[in-house]
């Protein structure tokens, strides 16, 4: 039987509805949810992404403001803007658009975002909270992967889970959240000696390597849940461009029980998790304000 396709777009729409409802409840007691996004250097892709983000925020009632800095902005000036936003009580969430110009250190700048306002969950304090099981704000892509797996009804407790790709933005946080759900986790990367040996054991297989076609049906156990995080632009034989994941969807969907498509899987869910985290930041700020009164 072909795999059931996990509809990330539909699940994201449902998650957005919940966020919209809670944002409206906050507004009704005079609390605004406001995301400030920093864009250093203007590129068509960066502007387009920011515009889409602005629309996604507006659709759920979140205020969105884009703070643009020139491509030659110094690290000190970007850090200064982050600190200003950290101290601005009208701003409840902050994010830094990546990629940023090569002379800047993205990680160093993300460290400057206050952990409560860190809607992408990229500050090391937030990763540390996940490790200790007191999650404040978890990284968006990892949250998206968890929600997509949970939508299948397959239990993670005790399950063999294999993650391919060990980056800070995707693979490592995904493996942390899977560990937190008591899956037995194997984290594979470029130095893994025999990739199929590991992936074929997986009841839950998450792939985040950025390598189109890396995972074929020979890598997959019958009945597995396959989550494809990869987003790759490829040129087809007729010269047209297409977005694909890391998983060979056509063959793997004959073997898996559940599979996410690309596009329409992890991508929209990650945007939904950014909105959910933005709401959470505002709720955390609001709770600490109430405590401090
Ligand atoms: P990265 O280049 O930072 O990391 C890639 C990881 O994959 C590394 O750990 C590397 O060791 C591993 N890897 C590479 N080739 C491998 C191979 N042949 N076998 C085993 N492991 C291998 O990439 P990233 O930022 O983590 O992104 C990975 C992919 O996920 C990209 O396609 C990216 O566009 C996509 N992505 C999607 C989202 C989303 O929201 N949907 C978010 C982040 C990243």
mmCIF file of C-alpha atoms and ligand atoms in Angstrom:
data_model
loop_
_atom_site.group_PDB
_atom_site.id
_atom_site.type_symbol
_atom_site.label_atom_id
_atom_site.label_comp_id
_atom_site.label_asym_id
_atom_site.label_seq_id
_atom_site.Cartn_x
_atom_site.Cartn_y
_atom_site.Cartn_z
ATOM 1 C CA UNK A 1 0.000 0.000 0.000
ATOM 2 C CA UNK A 2 1.391 3.450 -0.851
ATOM 3 C CA UNK A 3 2.344 5.665 2.067
ATOM 4 C CA UNK A 4 -0.134 8.111 3.497
ATOM 5 C CA UNK A 5 1.073 11.604 2.618
ATOM 6 C CA UNK A 6 1.287 13.875 5.667
ATOM 7 C CA UNK A 7 -0.300 17.167 4.619
ATOM 8 C CA UNK A 8 1.947 19.809 6.203
ATOM 9 C CA UNK A 9 -0.028 22.636 4.635
ATOM 10 C CA UNK A 10 -3.298 21.485 6.236
ATOM 11 C CA UNK A 11 -1.661 20.830 9.624
ATOM 12 C CA UNK A 12 -0.008 24.256 9.492
ATOM 13 C CA UNK A 13 -3.363 25.896 8.743
ATOM 14 C CA UNK A 14 -4.854 24.175 11.799
ATOM 15 C CA UNK A 15 -1.918 25.275 14.010
ATOM 16 C CA UNK A 16 -2.280 28.839 12.678
ATOM 17 C CA UNK A 17 -5.974 28.874 13.610
ATOM 18 C CA UNK A 18 -5.082 28.013 17.201
ATOM 19 C CA UNK A 19 -2.431 30.754 17.282
ATOM 20 C CA UNK A 20 -4.856 33.281 15.793
ATOM 21 C CA UNK A 21 -7.401 32.493 18.505
ATOM 22 C CA UNK A 22 -4.866 32.900 21.317
ATOM 23 C CA UNK A 23 -3.410 36.108 19.819
ATOM 24 C CA UNK A 24 -6.955 37.533 19.740
ATOM 25 C CA UNK A 25 -7.443 36.556 23.399
ATOM 26 C CA UNK A 26 -4.220 38.388 24.317
ATOM 27 C CA UNK A 27 -5.321 41.434 22.326
ATOM 28 C CA UNK A 28 -8.648 41.449 24.160
ATOM 29 C CA UNK A 29 -6.728 42.080 27.412
ATOM 30 C CA UNK A 30 -4.548 44.745 25.778
ATOM 31 C CA UNK A 31 -1.469 42.621 25.052
ATOM 32 C CA UNK A 32 -0.039 42.786 21.528
ATOM 33 C CA UNK A 33 2.158 40.115 19.992
ATOM 34 C CA UNK A 34 4.876 41.881 17.997
ATOM 35 C CA UNK A 35 7.697 40.275 16.009
ATOM 36 C CA UNK A 36 10.698 42.320 14.864
ATOM 37 C CA UNK A 37 12.728 40.703 12.079
ATOM 38 C CA UNK A 38 16.199 41.953 11.201
ATOM 39 C CA UNK A 39 17.342 41.866 7.580
ATOM 40 C CA UNK A 40 20.977 42.778 6.972
ATOM 41 C CA UNK A 41 21.606 43.568 3.310
ATOM 42 C CA UNK A 42 18.783 43.461 0.813
ATOM 43 C CA UNK A 43 18.524 40.539 -1.625
ATOM 44 C CA UNK A 44 15.415 39.644 -3.678
ATOM 45 C CA UNK A 45 15.195 36.269 -1.844
ATOM 46 C CA UNK A 46 15.537 37.933 1.578
ATOM 47 C CA UNK A 47 12.920 40.576 0.769
ATOM 48 C CA UNK A 48 10.521 37.929 -0.594
ATOM 49 C CA UNK A 49 10.942 35.731 2.479
ATOM 50 C CA UNK A 50 10.377 38.725 4.763
ATOM 51 C CA UNK A 51 7.253 39.714 2.806
ATOM 52 C CA UNK A 52 5.839 36.177 3.134
ATOM 53 C CA UNK A 53 6.623 36.217 6.824
ATOM 54 C CA UNK A 54 4.896 39.561 7.213
ATOM 55 C CA UNK A 55 1.766 38.149 5.539
ATOM 56 C CA UNK A 56 1.849 35.004 7.703
ATOM 57 C CA UNK A 57 2.067 37.136 10.861
ATOM 58 C CA UNK A 58 -0.704 39.512 9.796
ATOM 59 C CA UNK A 59 -2.994 36.570 8.986
ATOM 60 C CA UNK A 60 -2.914 35.488 12.646
ATOM 61 C CA UNK A 61 -2.953 38.995 14.160
ATOM 62 C CA UNK A 62 0.770 39.271 15.012
ATOM 63 C CA UNK A 63 2.359 42.707 14.416
ATOM 64 C CA UNK A 64 5.385 42.378 12.147
ATOM 65 C CA UNK A 65 8.095 44.941 11.597
ATOM 66 C CA UNK A 66 11.142 44.532 9.386
ATOM 67 C CA UNK A 67 14.302 46.305 10.558
ATOM 68 C CA UNK A 68 16.641 46.700 7.602
ATOM 69 C CA UNK A 69 20.344 47.355 7.921
ATOM 70 C CA UNK A 70 22.764 47.912 5.007
ATOM 71 C CA UNK A 71 24.871 44.982 3.761
ATOM 72 C CA UNK A 72 28.008 46.641 5.159
ATOM 73 C CA UNK A 73 26.543 47.043 8.690
ATOM 74 C CA UNK A 74 29.098 46.213 11.386
ATOM 75 C CA UNK A 75 28.597 43.434 13.932
ATOM 76 C CA UNK A 76 28.441 46.117 16.617
ATOM 77 C CA UNK A 77 25.592 47.941 14.889
ATOM 78 C CA UNK A 78 23.566 44.732 14.408
ATOM 79 C CA UNK A 79 24.170 43.797 18.061
ATOM 80 C CA UNK A 80 23.140 47.324 19.095
ATOM 81 C CA UNK A 81 19.838 46.943 17.220
ATOM 82 C CA UNK A 82 19.245 43.541 18.886
ATOM 83 C CA UNK A 83 19.884 45.034 22.339
ATOM 84 C CA UNK A 84 17.518 47.925 21.587
ATOM 85 C CA UNK A 85 14.818 45.418 20.610
ATOM 86 C CA UNK A 86 15.573 43.274 23.695
ATOM 87 C CA UNK A 87 14.819 46.326 25.850
ATOM 88 C CA UNK A 88 11.736 47.456 23.915
ATOM 89 C CA UNK A 89 8.678 46.191 25.802
ATOM 90 C CA UNK A 90 6.475 46.757 22.714
ATOM 91 C CA UNK A 91 8.463 44.038 20.888
ATOM 92 C CA UNK A 92 7.736 40.509 22.130
ATOM 93 C CA UNK A 93 9.821 38.494 19.631
ATOM 94 C CA UNK A 94 13.008 38.952 17.598
ATOM 95 C CA UNK A 95 14.557 37.028 14.721
ATOM 96 C CA UNK A 96 17.558 37.512 12.474
ATOM 97 C CA UNK A 97 17.069 36.656 8.799
ATOM 98 C CA UNK A 98 19.751 34.297 7.461
ATOM 99 C CA UNK A 99 21.938 34.237 5.492
ATOM 100 C CA UNK A 100 23.685 37.409 6.590
ATOM 101 C CA UNK A 101 26.722 39.001 4.889
ATOM 102 C CA UNK A 102 29.933 36.964 5.284
ATOM 103 C CA UNK A 103 31.746 39.511 7.486
ATOM 104 C CA UNK A 104 29.144 38.962 10.251
ATOM 105 C CA UNK A 105 28.989 36.015 12.685
ATOM 106 C CA UNK A 106 25.376 34.790 12.656
ATOM 107 C CA UNK A 107 25.762 32.578 15.724
ATOM 108 C CA UNK A 108 27.400 35.337 17.753
ATOM 109 C CA UNK A 109 24.520 37.688 16.861
ATOM 110 C CA UNK A 110 21.821 35.113 17.599
ATOM 111 C CA UNK A 111 23.407 34.703 21.056
ATOM 112 C CA UNK A 112 22.561 38.373 21.694
ATOM 113 C CA UNK A 113 18.797 37.848 21.346
ATOM 114 C CA UNK A 114 17.140 37.604 24.764
ATOM 115 C CA UNK A 115 16.144 33.936 25.317
ATOM 116 C CA UNK A 116 12.481 34.837 25.959
ATOM 117 C CA UNK A 117 12.311 36.886 22.732
ATOM 118 C CA UNK A 118 14.240 34.281 20.704
ATOM 119 C CA UNK A 119 11.315 33.054 18.567
ATOM 120 C CA UNK A 120 13.543 30.771 16.463
ATOM 121 C CA UNK A 121 14.921 29.014 19.545
ATOM 122 C CA UNK A 122 18.523 29.535 18.395
ATOM 123 C CA UNK A 123 20.050 31.085 21.517
ATOM 124 C CA UNK A 124 22.268 28.504 23.303
ATOM 125 C CA UNK A 125 20.320 29.143 26.498
ATOM 126 C CA UNK A 126 17.222 27.830 24.744
ATOM 127 C CA UNK A 127 19.043 24.754 23.404
ATOM 128 C CA UNK A 128 20.327 24.199 26.972
ATOM 129 C CA UNK A 129 16.788 24.375 28.357
ATOM 130 C CA UNK A 130 15.746 21.683 25.848
ATOM 131 C CA UNK A 131 18.657 19.473 26.993
ATOM 132 C CA UNK A 132 17.589 19.819 30.633
ATOM 133 C CA UNK A 133 13.948 19.146 29.778
ATOM 134 C CA UNK A 134 12.711 22.639 30.720
ATOM 135 C CA UNK A 135 11.987 23.859 27.217
ATOM 136 C CA UNK A 136 11.415 27.599 26.976
ATOM 137 C CA UNK A 137 11.443 28.070 23.178
ATOM 138 C CA UNK A 138 12.485 25.131 20.962
ATOM 139 C CA UNK A 139 13.859 25.511 17.419
ATOM 140 C CA UNK A 140 11.042 25.833 14.841
ATOM 141 C CA UNK A 141 12.098 23.096 12.397
ATOM 142 C CA UNK A 142 12.516 20.534 15.185
ATOM 143 C CA UNK A 143 9.080 21.429 16.567
ATOM 144 C CA UNK A 144 7.618 21.101 13.056
ATOM 145 C CA UNK A 145 9.121 17.613 12.658
ATOM 146 C CA UNK A 146 7.711 16.528 16.033
ATOM 147 C CA UNK A 147 4.204 17.780 15.200
ATOM 148 C CA UNK A 148 4.265 16.036 11.815
ATOM 149 C CA UNK A 149 5.297 12.732 13.422
ATOM 150 C CA UNK A 150 2.695 13.099 16.163
ATOM 151 C CA UNK A 151 -0.031 13.733 13.539
ATOM 152 C CA UNK A 152 0.435 10.116 12.363
ATOM 153 C CA UNK A 153 -0.513 8.702 15.764
ATOM 154 C CA UNK A 154 2.711 6.628 15.788
ATOM 155 C CA UNK A 155 4.173 6.581 19.283
ATOM 156 C CA UNK A 156 7.750 7.803 19.708
ATOM 157 C CA UNK A 157 8.235 6.138 23.088
ATOM 158 C CA UNK A 158 10.819 3.381 22.572
ATOM 159 C CA UNK A 159 10.707 3.782 18.767
ATOM 160 C CA UNK A 160 13.870 3.453 16.665
ATOM 161 C CA UNK A 161 14.347 6.969 15.305
ATOM 162 C CA UNK A 162 17.139 7.807 12.869
ATOM 163 C CA UNK A 163 18.037 11.378 11.954
ATOM 164 C CA UNK A 164 20.223 11.990 8.888
ATOM 165 C CA UNK A 165 22.008 15.344 9.149
ATOM 166 C CA UNK A 166 23.513 16.826 12.303
ATOM 167 C CA UNK A 167 23.404 20.607 11.818
ATOM 168 C CA UNK A 168 22.690 23.022 14.659
ATOM 169 C CA UNK A 169 19.607 24.367 12.867
ATOM 170 C CA UNK A 170 18.003 21.010 11.999
ATOM 171 C CA UNK A 171 19.458 17.556 12.814
ATOM 172 C CA UNK A 172 20.847 18.144 16.322
ATOM 173 C CA UNK A 173 17.737 19.851 17.775
ATOM 174 C CA UNK A 174 15.492 17.280 16.054
ATOM 175 C CA UNK A 175 17.442 14.455 17.724
ATOM 176 C CA UNK A 176 17.171 16.256 21.090
ATOM 177 C CA UNK A 177 13.378 16.569 20.862
ATOM 178 C CA UNK A 178 13.065 12.928 19.747
ATOM 179 C CA UNK A 179 15.209 11.881 22.738
ATOM 180 C CA UNK A 180 12.949 13.936 25.003
ATOM 181 C CA UNK A 181 9.990 11.893 23.682
ATOM 182 C CA UNK A 182 11.886 8.716 24.665
ATOM 183 C CA UNK A 183 12.663 7.512 21.144
ATOM 184 C CA UNK A 184 15.913 5.564 20.720
ATOM 185 C CA UNK A 185 17.804 8.005 18.542
ATOM 186 C CA UNK A 186 20.653 7.495 16.064
ATOM 187 C CA UNK A 187 22.153 10.658 14.589
ATOM 188 C CA UNK A 188 23.840 10.130 11.199
ATOM 189 C CA UNK A 189 26.047 12.624 9.344
ATOM 190 C CA UNK A 190 28.615 12.896 6.599
ATOM 191 C CA UNK A 191 31.098 10.630 8.439
ATOM 192 C CA UNK A 192 28.563 7.841 9.078
ATOM 193 C CA UNK A 193 30.142 4.714 7.567
ATOM 194 C CA UNK A 194 27.158 2.724 6.374
ATOM 195 C CA UNK A 195 24.117 4.995 6.139
ATOM 196 C CA UNK A 196 21.566 2.370 4.944
ATOM 197 C CA UNK A 197 22.565 0.070 7.838
ATOM 198 C CA UNK A 198 21.171 2.709 10.207
ATOM 199 C CA UNK A 199 18.270 4.091 8.167
ATOM 200 C CA UNK A 200 16.861 0.613 7.467
ATOM 201 C CA UNK A 201 16.323 0.119 11.212
ATOM 202 C CA UNK A 202 14.296 3.305 11.514
ATOM 203 C CA UNK A 203 10.658 3.191 12.457
ATOM 204 C CA UNK A 204 10.864 6.985 12.257
ATOM 205 C CA UNK A 205 13.322 8.412 9.714
ATOM 206 C CA UNK A 206 14.025 12.148 9.587
ATOM 207 C CA UNK A 207 16.254 13.405 6.796
ATOM 208 C CA UNK A 208 17.887 16.852 6.905
ATOM 209 C CA UNK A 209 21.052 16.640 4.806
ATOM 210 C CA UNK A 210 20.407 18.985 1.881
ATOM 211 C CA UNK A 211 21.207 16.206 -0.638
ATOM 212 C CA UNK A 212 18.482 15.534 -3.225
ATOM 213 C CA UNK A 213 17.777 11.836 -3.731
ATOM 214 C CA UNK A 214 19.993 10.784 -0.801
ATOM 215 C CA UNK A 215 17.352 8.444 0.612
ATOM 216 C CA UNK A 216 15.931 5.789 -1.719
ATOM 217 C CA UNK A 217 13.627 2.839 -1.025
ATOM 218 C CA UNK A 218 16.721 0.731 -0.209
ATOM 219 C CA UNK A 219 17.319 2.952 2.828
ATOM 220 C CA UNK A 220 13.827 2.553 4.283
ATOM 221 C CA UNK A 221 12.131 -0.044 6.473
ATOM 222 C CA UNK A 222 8.643 -1.168 5.480
ATOM 223 C CA UNK A 223 6.005 0.830 7.345
ATOM 224 C CA UNK A 224 8.353 3.635 8.455
ATOM 225 C CA UNK A 225 7.361 7.257 9.090
ATOM 226 C CA UNK A 226 9.583 9.349 6.785
ATOM 227 C CA UNK A 227 9.965 13.075 7.386
ATOM 228 C CA UNK A 228 11.863 14.964 4.682
ATOM 229 C CA UNK A 229 13.314 18.261 5.928
ATOM 230 C CA UNK A 230 15.439 18.882 2.818
ATOM 231 C CA UNK A 231 14.695 21.797 0.514
ATOM 232 C CA UNK A 232 16.748 21.645 -2.684
ATOM 233 C CA UNK A 233 16.320 23.546 -5.954
ATOM 234 C CA UNK A 234 17.253 21.283 -8.855
ATOM 235 C CA UNK A 235 17.339 21.731 -12.616
ATOM 236 C CA UNK A 236 15.382 19.070 -14.495
ATOM 237 C CA UNK A 237 16.360 17.536 -17.859
ATOM 238 C CA UNK A 238 14.145 20.050 -19.720
ATOM 239 C CA UNK A 239 15.955 22.937 -17.994
ATOM 240 C CA UNK A 240 13.048 23.835 -15.671
ATOM 241 C CA UNK A 241 13.682 24.337 -11.940
ATOM 242 C CA UNK A 242 11.968 22.326 -9.215
ATOM 243 C CA UNK A 243 12.045 22.122 -5.399
ATOM 244 C CA UNK A 244 12.693 18.628 -4.021
ATOM 245 C CA UNK A 245 13.626 17.125 -0.664
ATOM 246 C CA UNK A 246 16.374 14.671 0.261
ATOM 247 C CA UNK A 247 14.084 11.657 -0.116
ATOM 248 C CA UNK A 248 13.210 10.007 -3.438
ATOM 249 C CA UNK A 249 9.478 10.455 -2.852
ATOM 250 C CA UNK A 250 8.182 8.170 -5.621
ATOM 251 C CA UNK A 251 10.062 5.029 -4.578
ATOM 252 C CA UNK A 252 10.118 5.617 -0.812
ATOM 253 C CA UNK A 253 6.361 6.228 -0.675
ATOM 254 C CA UNK A 254 5.872 2.637 -1.905
ATOM 255 C CA UNK A 255 7.611 1.336 1.213
ATOM 256 C CA UNK A 256 6.868 3.848 4.005
ATOM 257 C CA UNK A 257 3.599 4.041 5.940
ATOM 258 C CA UNK A 258 3.693 7.860 6.196
ATOM 259 C CA UNK A 259 5.752 10.405 4.271
ATOM 260 C CA UNK A 260 5.974 14.186 4.029
ATOM 261 C CA UNK A 261 6.030 15.799 0.572
ATOM 262 C CA UNK A 262 8.388 18.582 -0.526
ATOM 263 C CA UNK A 263 7.049 21.178 -0.903
ATOM 264 C CA UNK A 264 4.037 21.028 1.427
ATOM 265 C CA UNK A 265 5.490 19.099 4.372
ATOM 266 C CA UNK A 266 8.039 20.421 6.875
ATOM 267 C CA UNK A 267 8.260 23.868 5.177
ATOM 268 C CA UNK A 268 4.767 25.248 5.975
ATOM 269 C CA UNK A 269 4.838 23.584 9.394
ATOM 270 C CA UNK A 270 8.108 25.372 10.238
ATOM 271 C CA UNK A 271 6.488 28.737 9.448
ATOM 272 C CA UNK A 272 3.530 27.752 11.647
ATOM 273 C CA UNK A 273 5.929 26.874 14.491
ATOM 274 C CA UNK A 274 7.609 30.289 14.143
ATOM 275 C CA UNK A 275 4.189 31.899 14.683
ATOM 276 C CA UNK A 276 3.477 29.568 17.602
ATOM 277 C CA UNK A 277 6.862 30.414 19.162
ATOM 278 C CA UNK A 278 6.186 34.130 18.635
ATOM 279 C CA UNK A 279 2.952 33.753 20.576
ATOM 280 C CA UNK A 280 4.799 31.774 23.260
ATOM 281 C CA UNK A 281 7.428 34.520 23.620
ATOM 282 C CA UNK A 282 4.658 37.050 24.185
ATOM 283 C CA UNK A 283 2.950 34.763 26.712
ATOM 284 C CA UNK A 284 6.237 34.219 28.584
ATOM 285 C CA UNK A 285 6.903 37.979 28.676
ATOM 286 C CA UNK A 286 3.367 38.592 29.823
ATOM 287 C CA UNK A 287 3.635 35.957 32.588
ATOM 288 C CA UNK A 288 6.919 37.412 33.916
ATOM 289 C CA UNK A 289 5.431 40.935 33.826
ATOM 290 C CA UNK A 290 2.483 39.719 35.882
ATOM 291 C CA UNK A 291 4.855 37.970 38.344
ATOM 292 C CA UNK A 292 6.934 41.149 38.708
ATOM 293 C CA UNK A 293 3.931 43.309 39.642
HETATM 294 P P1 LIG B 1 23.842 21.714 6.691
HETATM 295 O O1 LIG B 1 24.592 21.715 5.394
HETATM 296 O O2 LIG B 1 24.157 22.704 7.739
HETATM 297 O O3 LIG B 1 23.983 20.262 7.359
HETATM 298 C C1 LIG B 1 23.840 19.102 6.605
HETATM 299 C C2 LIG B 1 24.035 17.903 7.493
HETATM 300 O O4 LIG B 1 23.841 16.747 6.694
HETATM 301 C C3 LIG B 1 25.445 17.795 8.075
HETATM 302 O O5 LIG B 1 25.376 17.362 9.415
HETATM 303 C C4 LIG B 1 26.137 16.733 7.211
HETATM 304 O O6 LIG B 1 27.110 16.002 7.944
HETATM 305 C C5 LIG B 1 24.957 15.869 6.814
HETATM 306 N N1 LIG B 1 25.151 15.203 5.519
HETATM 307 C C6 LIG B 1 25.465 15.776 4.342
HETATM 308 N N2 LIG B 1 25.595 14.843 3.386
HETATM 309 C C7 LIG B 1 25.367 13.657 3.972
HETATM 310 C C8 LIG B 1 25.375 12.320 3.513
HETATM 311 N N3 LIG B 1 25.658 12.021 2.235
HETATM 312 N N4 LIG B 1 25.090 11.343 4.385
HETATM 313 C C9 LIG B 1 24.816 11.619 5.690
HETATM 314 N N5 LIG B 1 24.793 12.878 6.178
HETATM 315 C C10 LIG B 1 25.072 13.880 5.332
HETATM 316 O O7 LIG B 1 22.320 21.783 6.274
HETATM 317 P P2 LIG B 1 21.002 22.229 7.138
HETATM 318 O O8 LIG B 1 21.011 23.696 7.326
HETATM 319 O O9 LIG B 1 20.833 21.337 8.299
HETATM 320 O O10 LIG B 1 19.887 21.894 6.060
HETATM 321 C C11 LIG B 1 19.680 20.572 5.578
HETATM 322 C C12 LIG B 1 18.531 20.603 4.598
HETATM 323 O O11 LIG B 1 17.351 20.931 5.300
HETATM 324 C C13 LIG B 1 18.675 21.659 3.496
HETATM 325 O O12 LIG B 1 18.094 21.150 2.307
HETATM 326 C C14 LIG B 1 17.875 22.816 4.015
HETATM 327 O O13 LIG B 1 17.366 23.645 2.979
HETATM 328 C C15 LIG B 1 16.762 22.102 4.728
HETATM 329 N N6 LIG B 1 16.146 22.846 5.829
HETATM 330 C C16 LIG B 1 14.799 22.941 5.813
HETATM 331 C C17 LIG B 1 14.151 23.592 6.837
HETATM 332 C C18 LIG B 1 12.642 23.650 6.828
HETATM 333 O O14 LIG B 1 12.072 24.384 7.583
HETATM 334 N N7 LIG B 1 11.959 22.864 6.038
HETATM 335 C C19 LIG B 1 14.879 24.164 7.872
HETATM 336 C C20 LIG B 1 16.275 24.034 7.886
HETATM 337 C C21 LIG B 1 16.898 23.356 6.851
#
